[in-house]
Short mmCIF file of C-alpha atoms and ligand atoms in Angstrom, two decimals:
data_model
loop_
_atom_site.label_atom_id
_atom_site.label_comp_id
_atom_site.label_asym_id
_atom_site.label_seq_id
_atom_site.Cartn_x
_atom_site.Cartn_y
_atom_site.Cartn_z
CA UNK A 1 14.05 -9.59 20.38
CA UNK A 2 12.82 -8.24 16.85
CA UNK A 3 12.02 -10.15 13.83
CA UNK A 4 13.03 -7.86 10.72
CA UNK A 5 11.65 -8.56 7.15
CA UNK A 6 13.05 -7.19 4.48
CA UNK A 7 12.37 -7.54 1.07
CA UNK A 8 15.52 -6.86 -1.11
CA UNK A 9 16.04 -7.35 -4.77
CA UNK A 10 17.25 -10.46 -6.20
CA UNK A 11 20.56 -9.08 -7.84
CA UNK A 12 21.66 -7.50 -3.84
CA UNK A 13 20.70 -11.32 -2.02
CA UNK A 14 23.62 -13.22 -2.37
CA UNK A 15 25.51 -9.86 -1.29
CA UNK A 16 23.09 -9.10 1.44
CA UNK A 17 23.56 -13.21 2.56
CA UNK A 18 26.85 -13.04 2.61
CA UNK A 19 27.74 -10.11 4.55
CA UNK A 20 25.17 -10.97 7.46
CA UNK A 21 27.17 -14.46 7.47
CA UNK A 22 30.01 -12.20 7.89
CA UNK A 23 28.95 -10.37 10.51
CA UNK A 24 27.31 -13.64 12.48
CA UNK A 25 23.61 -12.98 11.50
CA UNK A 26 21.33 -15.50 10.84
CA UNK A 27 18.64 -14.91 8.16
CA UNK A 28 15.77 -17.48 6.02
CA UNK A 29 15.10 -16.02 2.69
CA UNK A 30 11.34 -16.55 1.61
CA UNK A 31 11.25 -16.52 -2.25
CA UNK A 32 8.98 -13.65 -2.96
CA UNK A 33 7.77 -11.78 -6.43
CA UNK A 34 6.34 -8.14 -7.34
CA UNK A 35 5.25 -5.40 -5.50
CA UNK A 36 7.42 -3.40 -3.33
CA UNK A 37 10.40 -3.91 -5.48
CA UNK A 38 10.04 -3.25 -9.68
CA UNK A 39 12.31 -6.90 -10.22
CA UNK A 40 12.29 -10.52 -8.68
CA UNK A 41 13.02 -9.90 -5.02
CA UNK A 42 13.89 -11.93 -2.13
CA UNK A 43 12.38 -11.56 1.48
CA UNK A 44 15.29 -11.94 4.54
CA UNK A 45 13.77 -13.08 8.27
CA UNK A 46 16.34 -11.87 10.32
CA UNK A 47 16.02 -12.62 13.99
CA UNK A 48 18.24 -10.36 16.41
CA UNK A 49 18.09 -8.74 19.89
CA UNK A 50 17.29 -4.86 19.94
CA UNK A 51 20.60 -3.69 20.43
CA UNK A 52 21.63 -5.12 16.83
CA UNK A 53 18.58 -3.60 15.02
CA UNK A 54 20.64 -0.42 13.57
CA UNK A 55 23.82 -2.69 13.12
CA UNK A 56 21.95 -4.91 10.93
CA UNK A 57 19.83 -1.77 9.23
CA UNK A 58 23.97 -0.49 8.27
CA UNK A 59 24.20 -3.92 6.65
CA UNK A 60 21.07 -3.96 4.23
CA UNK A 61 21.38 -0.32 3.89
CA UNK A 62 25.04 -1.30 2.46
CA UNK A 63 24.48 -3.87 0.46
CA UNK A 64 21.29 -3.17 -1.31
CA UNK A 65 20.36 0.83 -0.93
CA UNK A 66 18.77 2.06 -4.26
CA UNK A 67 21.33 3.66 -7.23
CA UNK A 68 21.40 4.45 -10.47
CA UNK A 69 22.97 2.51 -13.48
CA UNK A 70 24.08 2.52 -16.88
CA UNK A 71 22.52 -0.04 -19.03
CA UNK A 72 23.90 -1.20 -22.61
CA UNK A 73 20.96 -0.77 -25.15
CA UNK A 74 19.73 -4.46 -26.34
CA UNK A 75 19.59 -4.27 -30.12
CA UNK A 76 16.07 -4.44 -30.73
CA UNK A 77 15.08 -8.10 -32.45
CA UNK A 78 12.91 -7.94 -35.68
CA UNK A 79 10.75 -4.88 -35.52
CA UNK A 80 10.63 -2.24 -32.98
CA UNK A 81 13.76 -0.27 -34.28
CA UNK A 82 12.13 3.17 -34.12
CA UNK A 83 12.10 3.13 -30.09
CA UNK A 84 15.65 1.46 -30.30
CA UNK A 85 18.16 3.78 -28.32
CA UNK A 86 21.86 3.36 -28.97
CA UNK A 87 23.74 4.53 -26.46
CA UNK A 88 23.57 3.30 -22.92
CA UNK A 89 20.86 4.57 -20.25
CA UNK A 90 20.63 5.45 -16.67
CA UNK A 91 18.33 3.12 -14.65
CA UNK A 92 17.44 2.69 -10.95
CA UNK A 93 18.73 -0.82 -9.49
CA UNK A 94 18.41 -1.89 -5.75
CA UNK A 95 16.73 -0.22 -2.80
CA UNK A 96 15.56 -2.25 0.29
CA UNK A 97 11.89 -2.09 2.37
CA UNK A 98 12.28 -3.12 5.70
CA UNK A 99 9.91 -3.98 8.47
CA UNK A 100 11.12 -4.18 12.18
CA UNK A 101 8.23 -6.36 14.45
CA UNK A 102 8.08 -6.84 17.72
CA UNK A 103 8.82 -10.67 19.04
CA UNK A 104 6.88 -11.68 22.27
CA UNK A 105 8.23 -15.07 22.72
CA UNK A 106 11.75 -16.88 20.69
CA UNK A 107 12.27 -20.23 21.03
CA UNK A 108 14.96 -22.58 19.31
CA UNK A 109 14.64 -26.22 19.71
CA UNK B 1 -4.12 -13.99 19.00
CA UNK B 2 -0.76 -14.62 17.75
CA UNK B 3 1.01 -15.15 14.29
CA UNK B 4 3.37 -18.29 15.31
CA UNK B 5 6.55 -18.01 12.45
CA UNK B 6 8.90 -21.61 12.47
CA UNK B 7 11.59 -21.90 10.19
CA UNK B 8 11.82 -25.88 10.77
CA UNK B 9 13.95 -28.49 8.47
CA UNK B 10 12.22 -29.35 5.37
CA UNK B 11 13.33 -33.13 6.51
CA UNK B 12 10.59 -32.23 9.31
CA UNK B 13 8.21 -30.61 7.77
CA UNK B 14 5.71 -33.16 6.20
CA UNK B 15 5.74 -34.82 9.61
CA UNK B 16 4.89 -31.35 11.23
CA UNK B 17 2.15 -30.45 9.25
CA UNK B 18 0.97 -33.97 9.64
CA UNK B 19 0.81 -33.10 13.33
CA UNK B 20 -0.50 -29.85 13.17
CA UNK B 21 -3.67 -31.39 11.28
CA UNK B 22 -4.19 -33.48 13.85
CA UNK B 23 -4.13 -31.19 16.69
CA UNK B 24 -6.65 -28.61 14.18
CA UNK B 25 -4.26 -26.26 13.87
CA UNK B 26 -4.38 -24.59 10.70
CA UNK B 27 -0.70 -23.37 8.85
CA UNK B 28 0.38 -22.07 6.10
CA UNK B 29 3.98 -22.91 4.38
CA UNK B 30 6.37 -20.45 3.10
CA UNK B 31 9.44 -22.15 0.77
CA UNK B 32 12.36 -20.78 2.56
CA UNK B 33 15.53 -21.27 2.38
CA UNK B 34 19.52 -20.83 4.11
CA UNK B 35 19.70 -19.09 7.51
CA UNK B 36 18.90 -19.94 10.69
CA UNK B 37 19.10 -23.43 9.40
CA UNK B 38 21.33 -24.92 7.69
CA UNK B 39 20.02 -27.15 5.41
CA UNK B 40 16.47 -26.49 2.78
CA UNK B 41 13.83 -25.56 5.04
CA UNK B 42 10.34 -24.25 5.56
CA UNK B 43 8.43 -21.45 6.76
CA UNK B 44 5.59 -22.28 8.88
CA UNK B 45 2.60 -19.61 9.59
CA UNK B 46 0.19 -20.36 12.33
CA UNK B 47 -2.56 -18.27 13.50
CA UNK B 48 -3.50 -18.93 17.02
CA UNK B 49 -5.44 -17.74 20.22
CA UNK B 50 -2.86 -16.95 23.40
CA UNK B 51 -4.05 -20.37 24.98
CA UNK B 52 -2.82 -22.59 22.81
CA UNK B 53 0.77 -21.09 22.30
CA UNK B 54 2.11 -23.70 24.32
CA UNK B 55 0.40 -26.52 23.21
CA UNK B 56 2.05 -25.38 19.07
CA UNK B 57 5.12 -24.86 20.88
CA UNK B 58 5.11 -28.57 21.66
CA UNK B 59 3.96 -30.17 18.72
CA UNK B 60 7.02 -27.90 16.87
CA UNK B 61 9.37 -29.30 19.34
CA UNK B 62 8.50 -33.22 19.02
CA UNK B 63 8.67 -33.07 15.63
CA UNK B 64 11.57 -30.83 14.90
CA UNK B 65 13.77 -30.78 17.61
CA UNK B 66 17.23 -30.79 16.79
CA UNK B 67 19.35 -34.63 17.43
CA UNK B 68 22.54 -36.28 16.35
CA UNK B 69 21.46 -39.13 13.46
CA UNK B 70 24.45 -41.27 12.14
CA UNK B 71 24.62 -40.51 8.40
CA UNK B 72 26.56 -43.88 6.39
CA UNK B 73 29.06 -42.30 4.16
CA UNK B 74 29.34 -41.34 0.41
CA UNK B 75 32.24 -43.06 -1.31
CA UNK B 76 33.62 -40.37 -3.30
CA UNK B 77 33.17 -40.10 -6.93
CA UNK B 78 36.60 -39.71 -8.60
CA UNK B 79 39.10 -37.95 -6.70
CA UNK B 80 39.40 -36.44 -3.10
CA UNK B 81 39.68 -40.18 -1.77
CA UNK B 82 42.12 -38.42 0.52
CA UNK B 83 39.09 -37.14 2.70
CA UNK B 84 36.78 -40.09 2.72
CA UNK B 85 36.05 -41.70 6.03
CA UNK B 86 34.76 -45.22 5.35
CA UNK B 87 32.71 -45.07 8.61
CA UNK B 88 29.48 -43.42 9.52
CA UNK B 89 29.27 -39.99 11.06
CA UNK B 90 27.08 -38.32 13.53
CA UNK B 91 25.35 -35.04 12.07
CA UNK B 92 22.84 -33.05 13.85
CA UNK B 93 19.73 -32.52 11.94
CA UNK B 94 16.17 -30.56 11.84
CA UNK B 95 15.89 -27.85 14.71
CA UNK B 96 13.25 -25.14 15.01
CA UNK B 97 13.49 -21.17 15.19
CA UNK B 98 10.43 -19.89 16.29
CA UNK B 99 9.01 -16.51 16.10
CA UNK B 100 5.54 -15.43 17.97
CA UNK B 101 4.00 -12.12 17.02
CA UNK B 102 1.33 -10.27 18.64
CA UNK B 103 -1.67 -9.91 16.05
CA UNK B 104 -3.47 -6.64 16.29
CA UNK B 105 -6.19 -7.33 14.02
CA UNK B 106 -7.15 -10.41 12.43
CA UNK B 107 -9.85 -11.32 9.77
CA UNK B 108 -11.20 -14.20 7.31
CA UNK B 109 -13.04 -13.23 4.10
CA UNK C 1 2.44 1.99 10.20
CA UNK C 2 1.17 -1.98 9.71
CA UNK C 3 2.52 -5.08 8.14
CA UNK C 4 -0.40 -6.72 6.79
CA UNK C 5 -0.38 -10.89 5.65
CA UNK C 6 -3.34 -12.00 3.97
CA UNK C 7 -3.06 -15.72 2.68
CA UNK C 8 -5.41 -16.25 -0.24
CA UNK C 9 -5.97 -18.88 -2.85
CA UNK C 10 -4.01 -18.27 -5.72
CA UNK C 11 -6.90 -18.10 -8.14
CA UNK C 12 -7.77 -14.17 -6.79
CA UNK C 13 -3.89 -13.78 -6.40
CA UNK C 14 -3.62 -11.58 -9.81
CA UNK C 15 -6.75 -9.91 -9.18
CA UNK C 16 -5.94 -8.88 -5.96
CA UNK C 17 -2.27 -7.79 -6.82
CA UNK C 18 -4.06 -5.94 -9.69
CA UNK C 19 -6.87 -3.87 -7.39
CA UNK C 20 -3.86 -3.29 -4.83
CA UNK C 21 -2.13 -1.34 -7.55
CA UNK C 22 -4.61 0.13 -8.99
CA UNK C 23 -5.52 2.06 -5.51
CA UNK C 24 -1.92 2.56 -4.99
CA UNK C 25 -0.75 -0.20 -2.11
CA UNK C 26 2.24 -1.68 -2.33
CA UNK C 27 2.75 -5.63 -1.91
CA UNK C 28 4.80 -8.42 -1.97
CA UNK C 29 3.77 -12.01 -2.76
CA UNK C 30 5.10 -15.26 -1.12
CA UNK C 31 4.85 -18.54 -2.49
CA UNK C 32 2.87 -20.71 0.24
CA UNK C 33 1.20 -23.86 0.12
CA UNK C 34 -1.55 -25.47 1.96
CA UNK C 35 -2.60 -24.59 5.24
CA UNK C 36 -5.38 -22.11 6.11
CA UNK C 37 -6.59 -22.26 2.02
CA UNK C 38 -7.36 -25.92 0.35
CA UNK C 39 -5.93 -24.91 -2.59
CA UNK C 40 -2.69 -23.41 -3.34
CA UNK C 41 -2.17 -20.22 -2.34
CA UNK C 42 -0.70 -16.77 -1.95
CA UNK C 43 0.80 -15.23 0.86
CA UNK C 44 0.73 -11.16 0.01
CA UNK C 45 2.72 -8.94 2.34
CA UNK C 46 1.25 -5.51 2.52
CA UNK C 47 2.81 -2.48 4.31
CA UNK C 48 0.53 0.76 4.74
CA UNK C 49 -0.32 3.41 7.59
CA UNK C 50 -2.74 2.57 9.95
CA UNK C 51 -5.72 4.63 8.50
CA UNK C 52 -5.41 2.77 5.25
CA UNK C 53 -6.48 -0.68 6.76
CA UNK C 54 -9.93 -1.02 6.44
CA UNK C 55 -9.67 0.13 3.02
CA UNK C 56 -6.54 -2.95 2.20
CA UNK C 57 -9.16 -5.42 3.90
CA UNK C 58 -12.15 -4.03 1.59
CA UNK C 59 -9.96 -4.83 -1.59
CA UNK C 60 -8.76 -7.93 -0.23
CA UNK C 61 -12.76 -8.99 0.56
CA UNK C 62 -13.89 -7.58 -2.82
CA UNK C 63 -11.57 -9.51 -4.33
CA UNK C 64 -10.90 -12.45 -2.60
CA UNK C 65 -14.47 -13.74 -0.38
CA UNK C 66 -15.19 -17.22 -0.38
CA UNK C 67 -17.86 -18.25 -2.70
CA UNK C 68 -20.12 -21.20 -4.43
CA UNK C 69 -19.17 -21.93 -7.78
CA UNK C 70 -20.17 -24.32 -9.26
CA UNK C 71 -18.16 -27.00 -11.15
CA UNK C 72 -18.99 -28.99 -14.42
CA UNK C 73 -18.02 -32.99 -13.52
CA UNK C 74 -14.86 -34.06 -14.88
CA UNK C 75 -15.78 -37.46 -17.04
CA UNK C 76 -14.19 -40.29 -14.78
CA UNK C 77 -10.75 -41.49 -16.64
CA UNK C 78 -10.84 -45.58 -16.34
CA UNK C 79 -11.98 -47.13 -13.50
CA UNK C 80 -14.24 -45.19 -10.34
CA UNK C 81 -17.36 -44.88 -12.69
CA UNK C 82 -19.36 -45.63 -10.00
CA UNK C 83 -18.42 -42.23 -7.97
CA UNK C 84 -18.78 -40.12 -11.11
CA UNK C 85 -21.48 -37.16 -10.98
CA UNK C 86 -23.21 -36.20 -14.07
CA UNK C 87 -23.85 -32.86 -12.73
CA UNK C 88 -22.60 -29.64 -11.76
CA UNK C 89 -21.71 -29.46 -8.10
CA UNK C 90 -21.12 -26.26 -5.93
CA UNK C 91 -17.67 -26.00 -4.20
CA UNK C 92 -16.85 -23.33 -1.82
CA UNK C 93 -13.41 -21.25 -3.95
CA UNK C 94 -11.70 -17.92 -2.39
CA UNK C 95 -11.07 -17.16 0.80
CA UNK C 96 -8.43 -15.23 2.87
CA UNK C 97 -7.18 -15.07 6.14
CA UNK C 98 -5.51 -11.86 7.29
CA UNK C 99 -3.05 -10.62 9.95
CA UNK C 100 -2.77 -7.35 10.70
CA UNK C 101 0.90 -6.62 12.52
CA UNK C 102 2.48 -3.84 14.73
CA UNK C 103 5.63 -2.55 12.70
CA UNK C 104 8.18 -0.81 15.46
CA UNK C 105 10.84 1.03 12.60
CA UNK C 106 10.10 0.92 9.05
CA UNK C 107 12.44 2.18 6.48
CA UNK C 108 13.36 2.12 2.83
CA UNK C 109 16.56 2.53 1.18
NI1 LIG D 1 13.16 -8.10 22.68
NI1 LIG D 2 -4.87 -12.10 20.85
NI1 LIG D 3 2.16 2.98 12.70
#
């Protein structure tokens, strides 16, 4: 048994949820903020037996692996027009950190 | 020492920490939610010595075990009337999935 | 590598999170509540190689050690004038309690 954590952003959780559903996982999401991840992110508990740990890696790798993206400009409001930029720019979305621990003792009751 | 993690009902989880009090256990609570339960729950993390694994093992399961409760129905709000069953239903509720992990270092500032 | 979880109050939360950046550590926070801390509190997860813990757990006591502070008396409102203490007192503020975990696989995508 392993207990993996892995902290995901926000925009990839409902996608991330959904396809361990899918695939009969079953995950607790701890709302979490900052630090490994640049925008709101979302931490998964997801208990499984060692034999699933690179089945479920697949799954997050999937569903939230880092990649770039074209962004619309926001028209700047009042001032601030000199740093404006009108034409849409590349930035980096997603990417996953994942911890696998070890479990010494499961229980359900 | 081990770091005890219990995802537990949030239905369950004033009357757990209640417990836990008593018993001078000290835990902290994570908002969690979805997953290994189904409906809102909590994250419980308790730091313990080996010897007393049991004992918080026990105290989760008396206060969080999973039963049948018979749940008086909703009459439906405008339509669907179709699906309403004017009787009570047995649900199951609360349930516990807990996680111990070995603690290689632990420290209090 | 090591998953560290230090719970502290969430008064030192932002200047924690701050001296973890500024000497490069990555972290996540989790919301958490009561438990090992009166007050609310913080739950940060920190992952780093093993040579780099005793330098997370100096930050974390630099920044976080209990302490006496000492607290003007809030003028009773209404009734309880009888309680009321029209003095400074000293309460103990800060704190953390830290886990240090075994990480089997970590990766980032
Ligand atoms: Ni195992
Ligand atoms: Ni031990
Ligand atoms: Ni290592």
């Amino acid at each position: 048994m392993k207990l993996i954590m892995a902290v995901v952003q926000d925009k990839d959780s409902v996608k991330l949820s959904d396809a361990l559903v899918k695939a009969d996982y079953r995950a607790t999401k701890l709302a979490s903020t900052g630090g490994f991840l640049k925008a709101g992110n979302t931490t998964f508990l997801i208990g499984t037996e060692d034999e699933n740990i690179q089945d479920v890696m697949r799954i997050i790798k999937e569903n939230c692996e880092s990649r770039d993206q074209l962004v619309a400009p926001i028209s700047p409001m009042g001032g601030n027009a000199d740093s404006y930029v009108p034409y849409p720019v590349e930035v980096q979305v997603g990417g996953a950190t994942v911890f696998v621990l070890p479990v010494e003792q499961f229980e359900q009751f």
